[in-house]
Coordinates of C-alpha atoms in Angstrom, one line a residue:
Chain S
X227 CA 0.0 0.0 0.0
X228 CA 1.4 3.4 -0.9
X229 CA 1.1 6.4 1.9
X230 CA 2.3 9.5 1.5
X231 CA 4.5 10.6 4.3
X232 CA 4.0 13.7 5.9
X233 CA 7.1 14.5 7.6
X234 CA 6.5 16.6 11.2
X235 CA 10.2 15.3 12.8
X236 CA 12.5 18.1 11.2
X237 CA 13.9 18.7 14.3
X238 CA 15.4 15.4 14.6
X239 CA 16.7 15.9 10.5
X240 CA 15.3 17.2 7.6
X241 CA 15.3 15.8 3.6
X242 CA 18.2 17.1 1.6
X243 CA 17.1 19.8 -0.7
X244 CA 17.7 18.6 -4.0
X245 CA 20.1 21.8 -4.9
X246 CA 22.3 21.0 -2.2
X247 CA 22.7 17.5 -3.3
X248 CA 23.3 18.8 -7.4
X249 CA 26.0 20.9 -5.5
X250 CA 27.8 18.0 -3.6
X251 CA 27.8 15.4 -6.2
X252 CA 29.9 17.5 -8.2
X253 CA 32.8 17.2 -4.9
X254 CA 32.3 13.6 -5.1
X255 CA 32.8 12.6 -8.8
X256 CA 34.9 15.3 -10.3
X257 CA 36.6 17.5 -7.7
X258 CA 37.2 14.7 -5.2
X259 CA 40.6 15.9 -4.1
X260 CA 42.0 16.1 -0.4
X261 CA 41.9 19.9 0.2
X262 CA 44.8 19.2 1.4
X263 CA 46.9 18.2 -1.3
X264 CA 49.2 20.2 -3.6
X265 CA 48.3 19.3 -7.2
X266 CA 45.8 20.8 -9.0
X267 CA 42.7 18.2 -8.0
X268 CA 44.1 18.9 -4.3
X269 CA 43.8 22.7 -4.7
X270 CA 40.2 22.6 -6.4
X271 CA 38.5 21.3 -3.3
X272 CA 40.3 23.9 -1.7
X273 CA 39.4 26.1 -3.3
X274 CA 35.6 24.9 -2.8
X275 CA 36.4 24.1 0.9
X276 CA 37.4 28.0 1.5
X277 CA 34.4 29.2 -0.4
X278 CA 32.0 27.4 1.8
X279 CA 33.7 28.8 4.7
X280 CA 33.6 32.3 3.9
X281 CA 29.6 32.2 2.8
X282 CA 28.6 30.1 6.1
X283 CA 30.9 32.5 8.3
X284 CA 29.2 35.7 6.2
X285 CA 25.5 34.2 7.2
X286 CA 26.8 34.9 10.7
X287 CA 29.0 37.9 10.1
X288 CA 32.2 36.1 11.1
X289 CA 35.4 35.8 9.2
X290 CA 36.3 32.6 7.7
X291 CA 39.1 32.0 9.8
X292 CA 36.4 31.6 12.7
X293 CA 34.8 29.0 11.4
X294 CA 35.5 25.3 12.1
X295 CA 33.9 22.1 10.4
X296 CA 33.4 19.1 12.2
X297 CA 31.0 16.5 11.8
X298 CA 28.3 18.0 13.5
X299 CA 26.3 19.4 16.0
X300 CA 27.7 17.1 18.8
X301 CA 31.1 17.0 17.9
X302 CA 30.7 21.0 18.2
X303 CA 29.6 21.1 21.3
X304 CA 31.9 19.0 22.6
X305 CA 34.8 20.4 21.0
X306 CA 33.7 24.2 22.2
X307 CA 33.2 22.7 26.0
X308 CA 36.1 20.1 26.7
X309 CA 37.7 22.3 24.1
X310 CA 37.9 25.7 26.5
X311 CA 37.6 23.0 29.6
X312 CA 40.8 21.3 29.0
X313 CA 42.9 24.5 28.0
X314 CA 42.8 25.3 31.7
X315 CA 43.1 22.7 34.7
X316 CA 39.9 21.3 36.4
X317 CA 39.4 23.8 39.3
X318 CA 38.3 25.8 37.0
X319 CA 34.1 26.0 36.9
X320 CA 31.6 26.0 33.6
X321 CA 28.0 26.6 33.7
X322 CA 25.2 25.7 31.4
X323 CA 21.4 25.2 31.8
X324 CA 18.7 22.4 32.8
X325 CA 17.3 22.2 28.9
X326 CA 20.5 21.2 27.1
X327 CA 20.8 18.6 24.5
X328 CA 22.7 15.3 25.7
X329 CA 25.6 16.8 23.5
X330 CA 26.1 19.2 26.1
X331 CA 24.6 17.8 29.1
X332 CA 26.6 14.4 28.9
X333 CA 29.8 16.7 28.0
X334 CA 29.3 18.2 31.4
X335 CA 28.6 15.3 33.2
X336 CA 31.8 13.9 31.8
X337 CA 33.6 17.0 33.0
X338 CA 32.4 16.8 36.5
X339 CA 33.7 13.3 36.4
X340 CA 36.9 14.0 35.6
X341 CA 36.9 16.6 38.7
X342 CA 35.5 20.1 36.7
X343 CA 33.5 22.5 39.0
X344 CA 29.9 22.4 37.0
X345 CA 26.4 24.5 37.6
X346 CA 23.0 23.8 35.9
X347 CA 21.2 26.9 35.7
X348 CA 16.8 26.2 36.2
X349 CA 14.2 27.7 33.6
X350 CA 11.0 29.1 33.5
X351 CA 7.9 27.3 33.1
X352 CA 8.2 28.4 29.6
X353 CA 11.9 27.2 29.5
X354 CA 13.6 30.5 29.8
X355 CA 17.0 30.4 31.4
X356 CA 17.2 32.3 34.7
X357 CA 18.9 35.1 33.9
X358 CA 19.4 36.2 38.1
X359 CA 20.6 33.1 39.0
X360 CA 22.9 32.8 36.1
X361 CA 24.6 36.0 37.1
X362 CA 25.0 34.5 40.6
X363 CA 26.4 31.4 39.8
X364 CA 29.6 33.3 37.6
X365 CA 32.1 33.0 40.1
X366 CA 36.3 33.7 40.1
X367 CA 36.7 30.4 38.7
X368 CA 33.7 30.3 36.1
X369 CA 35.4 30.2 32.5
X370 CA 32.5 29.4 30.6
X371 CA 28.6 29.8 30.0
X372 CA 27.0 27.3 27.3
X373 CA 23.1 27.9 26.7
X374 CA 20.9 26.3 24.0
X375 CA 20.0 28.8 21.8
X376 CA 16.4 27.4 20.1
X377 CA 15.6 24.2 22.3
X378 CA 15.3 21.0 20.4
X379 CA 12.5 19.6 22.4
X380 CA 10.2 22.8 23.3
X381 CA 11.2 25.3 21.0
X382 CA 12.0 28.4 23.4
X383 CA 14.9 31.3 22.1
X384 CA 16.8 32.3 24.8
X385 CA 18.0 35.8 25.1
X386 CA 21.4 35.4 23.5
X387 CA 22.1 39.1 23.5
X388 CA 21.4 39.5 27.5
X389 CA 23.2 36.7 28.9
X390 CA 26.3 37.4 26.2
X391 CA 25.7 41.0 28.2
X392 CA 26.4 39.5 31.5
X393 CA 28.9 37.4 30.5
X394 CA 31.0 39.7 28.8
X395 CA 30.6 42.1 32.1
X396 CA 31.6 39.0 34.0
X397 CA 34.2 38.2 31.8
X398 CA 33.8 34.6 30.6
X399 CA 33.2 32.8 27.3
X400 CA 29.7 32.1 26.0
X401 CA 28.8 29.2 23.8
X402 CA 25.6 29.0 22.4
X403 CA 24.4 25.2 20.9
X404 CA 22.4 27.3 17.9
X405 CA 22.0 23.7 15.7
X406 CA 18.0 24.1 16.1
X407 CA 18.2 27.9 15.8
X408 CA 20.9 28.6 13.0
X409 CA 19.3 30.4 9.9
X410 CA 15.8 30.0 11.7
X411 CA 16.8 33.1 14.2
X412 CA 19.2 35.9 12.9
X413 CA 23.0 35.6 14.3
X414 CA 25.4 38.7 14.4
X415 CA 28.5 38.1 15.9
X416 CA 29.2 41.3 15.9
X417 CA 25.6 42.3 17.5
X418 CA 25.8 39.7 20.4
X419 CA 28.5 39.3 22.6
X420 CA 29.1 35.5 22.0
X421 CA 32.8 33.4 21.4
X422 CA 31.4 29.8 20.8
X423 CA 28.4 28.8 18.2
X424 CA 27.4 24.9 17.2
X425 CA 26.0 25.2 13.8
X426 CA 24.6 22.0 11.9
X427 CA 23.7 21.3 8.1
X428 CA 21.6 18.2 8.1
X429 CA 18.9 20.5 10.4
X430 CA 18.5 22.8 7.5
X431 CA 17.9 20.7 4.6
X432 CA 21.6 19.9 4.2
X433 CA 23.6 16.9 4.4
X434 CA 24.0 14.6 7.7
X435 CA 28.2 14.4 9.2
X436 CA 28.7 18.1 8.9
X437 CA 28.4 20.9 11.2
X438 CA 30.8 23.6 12.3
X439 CA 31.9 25.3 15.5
X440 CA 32.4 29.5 15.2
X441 CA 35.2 30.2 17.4
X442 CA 35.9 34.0 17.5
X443 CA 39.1 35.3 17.1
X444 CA 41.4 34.8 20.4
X445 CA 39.6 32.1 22.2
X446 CA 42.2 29.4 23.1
X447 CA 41.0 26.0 22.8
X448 CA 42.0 22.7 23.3
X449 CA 41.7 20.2 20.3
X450 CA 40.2 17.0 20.8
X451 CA 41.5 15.2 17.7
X452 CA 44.9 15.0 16.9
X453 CA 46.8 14.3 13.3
X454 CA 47.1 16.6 10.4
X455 CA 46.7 20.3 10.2
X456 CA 43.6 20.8 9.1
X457 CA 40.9 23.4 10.4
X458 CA 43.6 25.6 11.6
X459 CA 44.8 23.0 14.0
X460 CA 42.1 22.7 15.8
X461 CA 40.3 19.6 14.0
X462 CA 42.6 16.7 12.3
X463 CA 41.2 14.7 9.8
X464 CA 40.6 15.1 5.7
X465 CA 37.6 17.6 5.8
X466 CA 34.0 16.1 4.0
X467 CA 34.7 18.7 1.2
X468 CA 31.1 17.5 -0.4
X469 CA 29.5 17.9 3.1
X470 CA 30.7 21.0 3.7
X471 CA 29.7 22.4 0.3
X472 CA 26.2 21.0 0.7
X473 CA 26.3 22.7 4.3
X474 CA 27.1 25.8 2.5
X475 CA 24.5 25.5 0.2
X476 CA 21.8 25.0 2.5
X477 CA 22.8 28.1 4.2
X478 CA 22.3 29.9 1.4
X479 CA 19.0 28.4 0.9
X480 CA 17.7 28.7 4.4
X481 CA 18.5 32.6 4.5
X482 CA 15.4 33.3 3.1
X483 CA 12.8 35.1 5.4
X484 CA 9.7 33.1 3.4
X485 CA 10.6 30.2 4.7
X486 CA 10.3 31.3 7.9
X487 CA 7.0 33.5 7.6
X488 CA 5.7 29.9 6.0
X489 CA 7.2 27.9 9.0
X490 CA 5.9 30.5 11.8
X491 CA 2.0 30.4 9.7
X492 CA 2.1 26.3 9.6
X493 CA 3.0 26.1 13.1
X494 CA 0.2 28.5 14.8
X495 CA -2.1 26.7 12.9
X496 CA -1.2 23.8 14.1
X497 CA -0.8 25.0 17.6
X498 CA -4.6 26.7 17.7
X499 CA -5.9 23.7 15.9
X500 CA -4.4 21.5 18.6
X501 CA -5.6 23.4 21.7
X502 CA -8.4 24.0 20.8
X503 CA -8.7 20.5 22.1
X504 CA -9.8 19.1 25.6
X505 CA -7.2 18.4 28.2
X506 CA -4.2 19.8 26.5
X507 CA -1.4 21.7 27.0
X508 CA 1.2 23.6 25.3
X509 CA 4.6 22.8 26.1
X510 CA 7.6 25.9 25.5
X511 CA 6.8 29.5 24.9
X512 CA 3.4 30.9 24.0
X513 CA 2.5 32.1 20.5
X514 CA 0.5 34.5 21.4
X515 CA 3.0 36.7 21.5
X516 CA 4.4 36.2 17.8
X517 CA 0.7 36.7 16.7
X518 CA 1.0 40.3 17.6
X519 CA 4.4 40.8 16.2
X520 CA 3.8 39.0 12.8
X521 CA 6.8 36.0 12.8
X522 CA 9.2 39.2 14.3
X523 CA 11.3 38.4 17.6
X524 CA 9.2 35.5 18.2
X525 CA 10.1 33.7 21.5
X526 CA 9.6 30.2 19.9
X527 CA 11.6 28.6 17.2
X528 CA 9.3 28.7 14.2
X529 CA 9.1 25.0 13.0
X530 CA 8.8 23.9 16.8
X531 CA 5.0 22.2 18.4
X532 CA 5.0 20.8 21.1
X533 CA 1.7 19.6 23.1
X534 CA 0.9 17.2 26.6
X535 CA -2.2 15.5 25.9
X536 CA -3.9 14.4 29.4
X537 CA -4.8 10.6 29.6
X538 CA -2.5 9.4 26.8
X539 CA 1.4 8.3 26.5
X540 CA 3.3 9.7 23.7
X541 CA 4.7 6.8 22.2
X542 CA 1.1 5.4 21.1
X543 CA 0.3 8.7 19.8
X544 CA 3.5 8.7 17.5
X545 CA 2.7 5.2 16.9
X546 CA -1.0 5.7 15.6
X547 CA 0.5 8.7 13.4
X548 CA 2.7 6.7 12.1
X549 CA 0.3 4.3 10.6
X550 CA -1.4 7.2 9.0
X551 CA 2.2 8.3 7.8
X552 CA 2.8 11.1 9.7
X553 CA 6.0 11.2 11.3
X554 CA 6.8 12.7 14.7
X555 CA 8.6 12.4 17.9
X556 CA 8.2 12.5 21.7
X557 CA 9.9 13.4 24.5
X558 CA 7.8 10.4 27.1
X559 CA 9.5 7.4 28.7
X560 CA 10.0 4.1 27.8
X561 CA 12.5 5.2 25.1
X562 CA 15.4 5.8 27.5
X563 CA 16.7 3.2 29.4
X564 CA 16.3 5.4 32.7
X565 CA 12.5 5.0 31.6
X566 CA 12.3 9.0 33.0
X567 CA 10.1 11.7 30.7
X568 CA 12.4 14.3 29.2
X569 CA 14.7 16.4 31.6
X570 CA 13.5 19.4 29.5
X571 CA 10.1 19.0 30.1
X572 CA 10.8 18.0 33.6
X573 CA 12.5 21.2 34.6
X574 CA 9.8 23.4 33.0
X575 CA 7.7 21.8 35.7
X576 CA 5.4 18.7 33.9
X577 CA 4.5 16.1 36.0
X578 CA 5.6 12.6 34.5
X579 CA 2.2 12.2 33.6
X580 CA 1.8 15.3 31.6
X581 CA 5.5 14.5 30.1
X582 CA 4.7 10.7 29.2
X583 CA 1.8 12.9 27.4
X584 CA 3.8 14.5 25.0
X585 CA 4.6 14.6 21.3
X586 CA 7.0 17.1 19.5
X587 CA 5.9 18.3 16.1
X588 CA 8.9 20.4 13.9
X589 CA 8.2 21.5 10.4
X590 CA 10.0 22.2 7.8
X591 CA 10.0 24.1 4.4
X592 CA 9.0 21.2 2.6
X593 CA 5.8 21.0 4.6
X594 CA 2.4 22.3 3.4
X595 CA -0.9 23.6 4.7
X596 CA -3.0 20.7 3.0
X597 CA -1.0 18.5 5.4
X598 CA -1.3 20.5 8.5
X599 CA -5.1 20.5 7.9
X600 CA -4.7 16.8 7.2
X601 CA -2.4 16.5 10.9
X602 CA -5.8 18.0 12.5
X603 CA -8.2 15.5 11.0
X604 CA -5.8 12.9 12.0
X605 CA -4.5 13.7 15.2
X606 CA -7.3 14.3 17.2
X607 CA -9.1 11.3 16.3
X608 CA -5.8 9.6 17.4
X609 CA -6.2 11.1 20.9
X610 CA -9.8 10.1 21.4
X611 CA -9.1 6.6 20.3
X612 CA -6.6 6.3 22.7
X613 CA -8.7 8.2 25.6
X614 CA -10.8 5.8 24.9
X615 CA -8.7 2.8 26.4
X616 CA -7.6 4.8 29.1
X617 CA -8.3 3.9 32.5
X618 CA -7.9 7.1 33.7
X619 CA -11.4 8.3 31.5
X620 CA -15.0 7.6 32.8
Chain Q
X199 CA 16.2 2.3 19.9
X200 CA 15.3 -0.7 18.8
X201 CA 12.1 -0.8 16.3
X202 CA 9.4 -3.4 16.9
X203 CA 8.2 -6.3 15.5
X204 CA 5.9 -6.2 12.8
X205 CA 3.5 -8.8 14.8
X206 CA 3.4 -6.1 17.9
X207 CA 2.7 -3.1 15.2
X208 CA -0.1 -5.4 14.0
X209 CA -2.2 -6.2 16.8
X210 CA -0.9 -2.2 18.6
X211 CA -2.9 -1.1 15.5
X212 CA -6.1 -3.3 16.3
X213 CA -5.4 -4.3 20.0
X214 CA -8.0 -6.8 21.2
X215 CA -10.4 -7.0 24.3
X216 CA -9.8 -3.4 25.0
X217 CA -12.6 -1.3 27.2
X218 CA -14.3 -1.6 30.5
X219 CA -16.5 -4.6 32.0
X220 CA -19.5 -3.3 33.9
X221 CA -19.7 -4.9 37.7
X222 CA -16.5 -7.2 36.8
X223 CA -16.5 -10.0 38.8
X224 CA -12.9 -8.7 39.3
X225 CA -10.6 -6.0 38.9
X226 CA -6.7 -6.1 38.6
X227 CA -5.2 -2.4 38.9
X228 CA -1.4 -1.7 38.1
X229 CA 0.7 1.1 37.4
X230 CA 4.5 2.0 37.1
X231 CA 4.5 5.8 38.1
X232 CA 8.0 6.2 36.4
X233 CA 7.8 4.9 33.2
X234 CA 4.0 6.0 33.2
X235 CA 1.8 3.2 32.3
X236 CA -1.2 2.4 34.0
X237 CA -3.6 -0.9 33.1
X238 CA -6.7 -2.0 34.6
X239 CA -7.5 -5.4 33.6
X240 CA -11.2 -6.4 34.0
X241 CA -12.7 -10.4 34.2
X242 CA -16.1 -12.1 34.1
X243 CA -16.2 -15.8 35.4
X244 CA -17.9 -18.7 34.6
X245 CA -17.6 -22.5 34.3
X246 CA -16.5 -25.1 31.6
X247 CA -18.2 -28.1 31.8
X248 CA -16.0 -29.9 34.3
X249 CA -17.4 -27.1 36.6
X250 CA -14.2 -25.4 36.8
X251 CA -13.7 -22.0 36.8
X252 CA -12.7 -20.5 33.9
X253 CA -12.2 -16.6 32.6
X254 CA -15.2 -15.7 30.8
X255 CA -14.8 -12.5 29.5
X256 CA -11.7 -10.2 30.3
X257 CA -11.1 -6.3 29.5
X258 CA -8.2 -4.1 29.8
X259 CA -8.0 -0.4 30.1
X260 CA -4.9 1.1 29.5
X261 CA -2.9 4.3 29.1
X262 CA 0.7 3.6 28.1
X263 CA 3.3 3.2 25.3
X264 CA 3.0 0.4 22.0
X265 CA 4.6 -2.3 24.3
X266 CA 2.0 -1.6 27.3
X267 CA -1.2 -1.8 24.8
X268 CA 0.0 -5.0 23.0
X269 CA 0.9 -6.7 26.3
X270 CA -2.3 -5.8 27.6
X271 CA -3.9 -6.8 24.5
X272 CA -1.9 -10.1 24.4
X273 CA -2.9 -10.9 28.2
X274 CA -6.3 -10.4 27.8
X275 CA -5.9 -13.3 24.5
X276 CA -3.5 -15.7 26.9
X277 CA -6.1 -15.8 28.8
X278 CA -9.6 -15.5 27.7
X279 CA -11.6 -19.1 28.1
X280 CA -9.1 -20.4 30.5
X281 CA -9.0 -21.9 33.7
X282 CA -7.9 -19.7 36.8
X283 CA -5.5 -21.3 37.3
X284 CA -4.1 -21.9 34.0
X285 CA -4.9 -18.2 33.8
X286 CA -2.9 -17.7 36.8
X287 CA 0.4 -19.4 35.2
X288 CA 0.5 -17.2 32.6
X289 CA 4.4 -15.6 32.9
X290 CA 5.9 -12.8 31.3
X291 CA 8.1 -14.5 28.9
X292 CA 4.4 -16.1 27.4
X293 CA 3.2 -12.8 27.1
X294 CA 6.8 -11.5 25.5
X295 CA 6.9 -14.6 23.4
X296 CA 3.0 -14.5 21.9
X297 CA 4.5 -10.9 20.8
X298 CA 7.7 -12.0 19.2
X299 CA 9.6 -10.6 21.3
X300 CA 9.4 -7.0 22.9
X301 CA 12.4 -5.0 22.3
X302 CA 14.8 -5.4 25.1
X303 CA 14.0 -1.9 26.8
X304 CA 10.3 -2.6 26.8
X305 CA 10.2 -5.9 28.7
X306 CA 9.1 -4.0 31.7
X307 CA 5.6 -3.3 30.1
X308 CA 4.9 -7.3 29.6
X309 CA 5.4 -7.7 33.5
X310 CA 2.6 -5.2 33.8
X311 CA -0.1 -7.4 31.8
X312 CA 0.8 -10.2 33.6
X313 CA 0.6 -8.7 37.2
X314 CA -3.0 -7.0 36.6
X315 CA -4.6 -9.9 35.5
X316 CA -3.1 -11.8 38.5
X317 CA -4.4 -9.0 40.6
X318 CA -7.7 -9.4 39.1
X319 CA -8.3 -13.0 39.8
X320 CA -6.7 -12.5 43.6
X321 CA -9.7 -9.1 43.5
X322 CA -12.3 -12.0 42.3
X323 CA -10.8 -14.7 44.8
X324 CA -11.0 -12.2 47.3
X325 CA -14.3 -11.1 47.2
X326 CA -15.9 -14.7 46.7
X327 CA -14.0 -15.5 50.2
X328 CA -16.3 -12.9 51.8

C-alpha cells in the first residue's frame, strides 16, 4: 500500500534539498581531491572548501578563519566545552542550563567526572534560562557559559544578547548550541556578545556528518582530535569537502525570510488547531506573542510544536501517526533506558504524567498547509481513540 | 532504539479486548508511576463443563506506550476461556513470546499485563472469600 509521508520530525533531520545535493555530487565525482593536497585536483576542493567557509561565516557575520567544520552538531559542542575546559586545569568552573541537548549535558557530566566544577542553571515554566541566577552562579573560577539557543524539544529562544551581556561584564566565554536555531533566528556576531556557536547542516535541509563550530578570534582551545593540520589546527582529519559544500548551500537556501514566515504560519495553525482541544497543554513558549508581532522576535523557534495531551502516553500517539504516515517524535518514557520523561520537560515543571503525554511536532519548508489540515483531522481522532482505552477516563 | 516487530505493530494497530466490564467480577489495577503506564484489567467468570472456573470475558484499560497496549492486548488473549489457574500461570516471557519478542528496553511493560490480570483474579478470589 502506498502512503504518502508527511514528515512533522524536522527537528530530529530534515530531507536534503535537491540543490544542495546537485552541488555536492559534483565534490564527489569530479573534484574529489584532499583539500589538502598540492596538485591541481588537491587545490580545487580547496578552493571549494574556502568558499564554503567564507559564505557560512558571512551568514553569521564572522570571518572565515572563525569558522570550524566538524561532523556535527555534537562533535561541536563538545569540541567548544572540553575544548575551553581542557585549555585550563579542572578547578576551573563552567556553567550551562537544565534544557540542554545530551551533547552538552553528557559533555558536562563527563567533565564533572573528571573533577571540573559544574552548575546547571533552572528555567521558567516556559523554558527561559534564569537570567538572576545565572549571574549569581559566575564566580572567580567560572570560564565558561553554554546555553541552547532554540531548544530541540520545546522550542524556546533564549536571550542570547542579554546573557552574552552579562557574561561579557563578567568576563567569561559564551557558547551558544544554535544547531535548532541557526538560519531560523538571525546571528550577528558582531551584535551579540558570543565566542562559541554549534551550527549544523543536516537540520536545514543539508547533508547529515557536517556541522561547524564558530570560534571568535582569540579564544584558546584545546583540540580533541589530533593528526594533520587541518581546520587551523584545531580539527585533524581530511575535511568532508562534499558535506561542507552541501552545508554551504543550504545556508544559502535557508536565509530566506519566506521560509520562515511559511514555518511560523504552519506552526500556529497547528498549535490553535491542537488546543483547541480538551485536556491539552502547550509545552515551551506561548505564540500569542508572535501573533502580535507577525513571525518578528518571536520567543519560539518557528518549525517547533510541542503539546501534553492528558490521559494518553506519547509513544502510542507517535505510533498511531505513524500508521497514518505522519512522522513525529516525543519526548515520554520508555524510550530511555532510565525510563524518566524528558529532563527538558521535567524542569519546565510537567508532571511525569503530563510529560509521558507528550509529542513534538517540527516542520520544515517542505511541509504544506493541505497536510497540516490533514495533521488535525488525524490527530485528534488519534487522541480520542486512545482516551478511549484509558483507565484514567469515565 | 530498537524498532518493533511487525506482529506487535499489527495487533498495537487493532489491540484486542480493549474497554471496561461493567460490575466485573474482578478488577486487577497496576501502574509503574516512572515509566507512566497504568492498566486496569477487567474479568467475568464462569464454568466449563468440568465445573471449573474458567475466565469468561476479560477487558483491559490502559494508558501507556506500544509495548504496554499490545501486552495488555496479548494478556487479555493468553487468557480469555481459561482456567484460573491456568490463567494464573501465565508468565511474562508467554506474554513477550505471543508478541515475538518486545524490544529489550520494553520488557518492563509485559510484566505489567501479567501482574494486573493476576491481581484481578486475587480481587475476584477475594471477594468470593467474603
Amino acid at each position: 500500500m502506498l502512503m504518502k509521508t508527511i514528515y512533522l520530525d524536522n527537528g530530529a533531520t530534515t530531507k536534503v534539498d535537491p540543490k544542495v545535493l546537485e552541488k555536492m555530487s559534483v565534490y564527489y565525482t569530479e573534484k574529489y581531491g584532499n583539500a589538502s593536497s598540492l596538485h591541481h585536483k588537491g587545490q580545487e576542493a580547496k578552493m571549494g572548501l574556502e568558499e564554503a567557509r567564507e559564505s557560512i561565516a558571512k551568514s553569521i557575520n564572522a570571518k572565515p578563519s572563525e569558522i570550524i567544520f566538524t561532523s556535527g552538531g555534537s562533535e561541536s559542542n563538545n569540541l567548544a566545552i572540553k575544548g575551553v575546559a581542557f585549555s585550563k586545569n579542572n578547578r576551573v568552573h563552567l556553567i550551562t542550563s537544565e534544557i540542554e541537548h545530551h551533547s552538552v549535558e553528557r559533555t558536562f557530566e563527563e567533565l564533572k567526572r573528571q573533577g571540573y566544577e559544574t552548575s546547571f542553571i533552572k528555567v521558567d515554566k516556559e523554558g527561559f534560562v534564569d537570567l538572576v541566577q545565572l549571574e549569581n552562579e559566575i564566580k572567580e573560577n567560572t570560564v565558561l557559559v553554554s546555553i541552547i539557543h532554540g531548544n530541540n524539544e520545546i522550542g524556546t529562544i533564549q536571550d542570547i544578547e542579554t546573557i552574552g551581556k552579562i557574561c561579557k561584564k563578567k568576563k567569561v566565554l559564551f557558547h551558544i548550541d544554535a544547531v535548532q536555531s541557526f538560519t531560523k533566528v538571525p546571528i550577528d556576531v558582531k551584535k551579540i556578545n558570543v565566542d562559541l556557536i554549534s551550527l549544523n547542516a543536516h537540520k536545514i535541509h543539508g547533508p547529515k556528518g557536517v556541522g561547524a563550530l564558530y570560534v571568535r578570534d582569540g579564544v584558546k582551545l584545546k583540540k580533541l582530535n589530533d593528526g594533520g593540520d587541518q581546520e587551523y589546527r584545531l580539527r585533524a582529519g581530511t575535511e568532508n569537502v562534499p558535506g561542507i559544500i552541501g552545508f554551504a548551500e543550504a545556508v544559502k537556501l535557508a536565509n530566506n525570510s519566506s521560509n520562515i514566515k511559511h514555518m511560523t504560519k504552519l506552526r500556529n495553525k497547528l498549535i490553535d488547531g491542537l488546543l483547541a482541544l480538551e485536556d491539552v497543554r502547550l509545552n515551551g513558549p506561548s505564540i500569542d506573542e508572535s501573533k502580535k508581532l507577525f513571525g518578528k522576535d518571536d520567543r519560539r523557534l518557528c518549525n517547533n510544536i510541542n503539546i501534553s495531551f492528558k490521559y494518553v502516553e506519547g509513544e502510542s500517539i507517535g505510533g498511531y501517526m505513524d500508521a497514518k504516515g505522519i512522522c513525529s517524535s516525543t519526548g515520554s518514557a520508555c524510550s530511555s533506558k532510565s525510563l524518566k520523561p524528558s529532563h527538558v520537560l521535567t524542569a519546565i515543571g510537567l508532571t511525569p504524567e503530563e510529560a509521558h503525554g507528550s509529542i513534538r511536532l517540527s516542520l520544515g519548508k517542505f511541509n504544506t498547509e493541505e497536510e497540516i489540515d490533514l495533521v488535525l483531522e488525524v490527530l485528534p481522532a488519534i487522541i480520542k481513540k486512545l482516551r478511549k482505552i484509558s483507565p484514567l477516563i469515565k | 532504539m530498537e524498532a518493533y516487530n511487525k506482529k506487535v505493530l499489527a495487533l498495537f494497530k487493532h489491540p484486542k479486548n480493549m474497554g471496561k466490564i461493567e460490575n466485573p467480577d474482578g478488577l486487577g489495577k497496576v501502574g509503574n508511576a516512572i515509566c507512566g503506564d497504568i492498566l486496569w484489567v477487567y474479568i467475568k467468570v464462569g464454568k466449563n463443563k468440568k465445573g471449573q472456573e474458567i475466565i469468561k470475558d476479560i477487558k483491559v484499560s490502559t494508558t501507556g506506550c506500544i509495548a504496554a497496549i499490545t501486552s495488555s492486548s496479548m494478556v487479555t488473549q493468553l487468557a480469555k476461556g481459561k482456567t484460573l489457574e491456568q490463567a494464573e500461570k501465565i508468565t511474562k516471557e508467554d506474554v513477550n513470546n505471543a508478541l515475538g519478542k518486545l524490544p529489550e528496553i520494553k520488557f518492563h511493560c509485559s510484566i505489567l499485563a501479567q501482574d494486573a490480570l493476576k491481581k484481578a483474579i486475587q480481587d475476584y478470589r477475594s471477594k468470593k472469600n467474603k
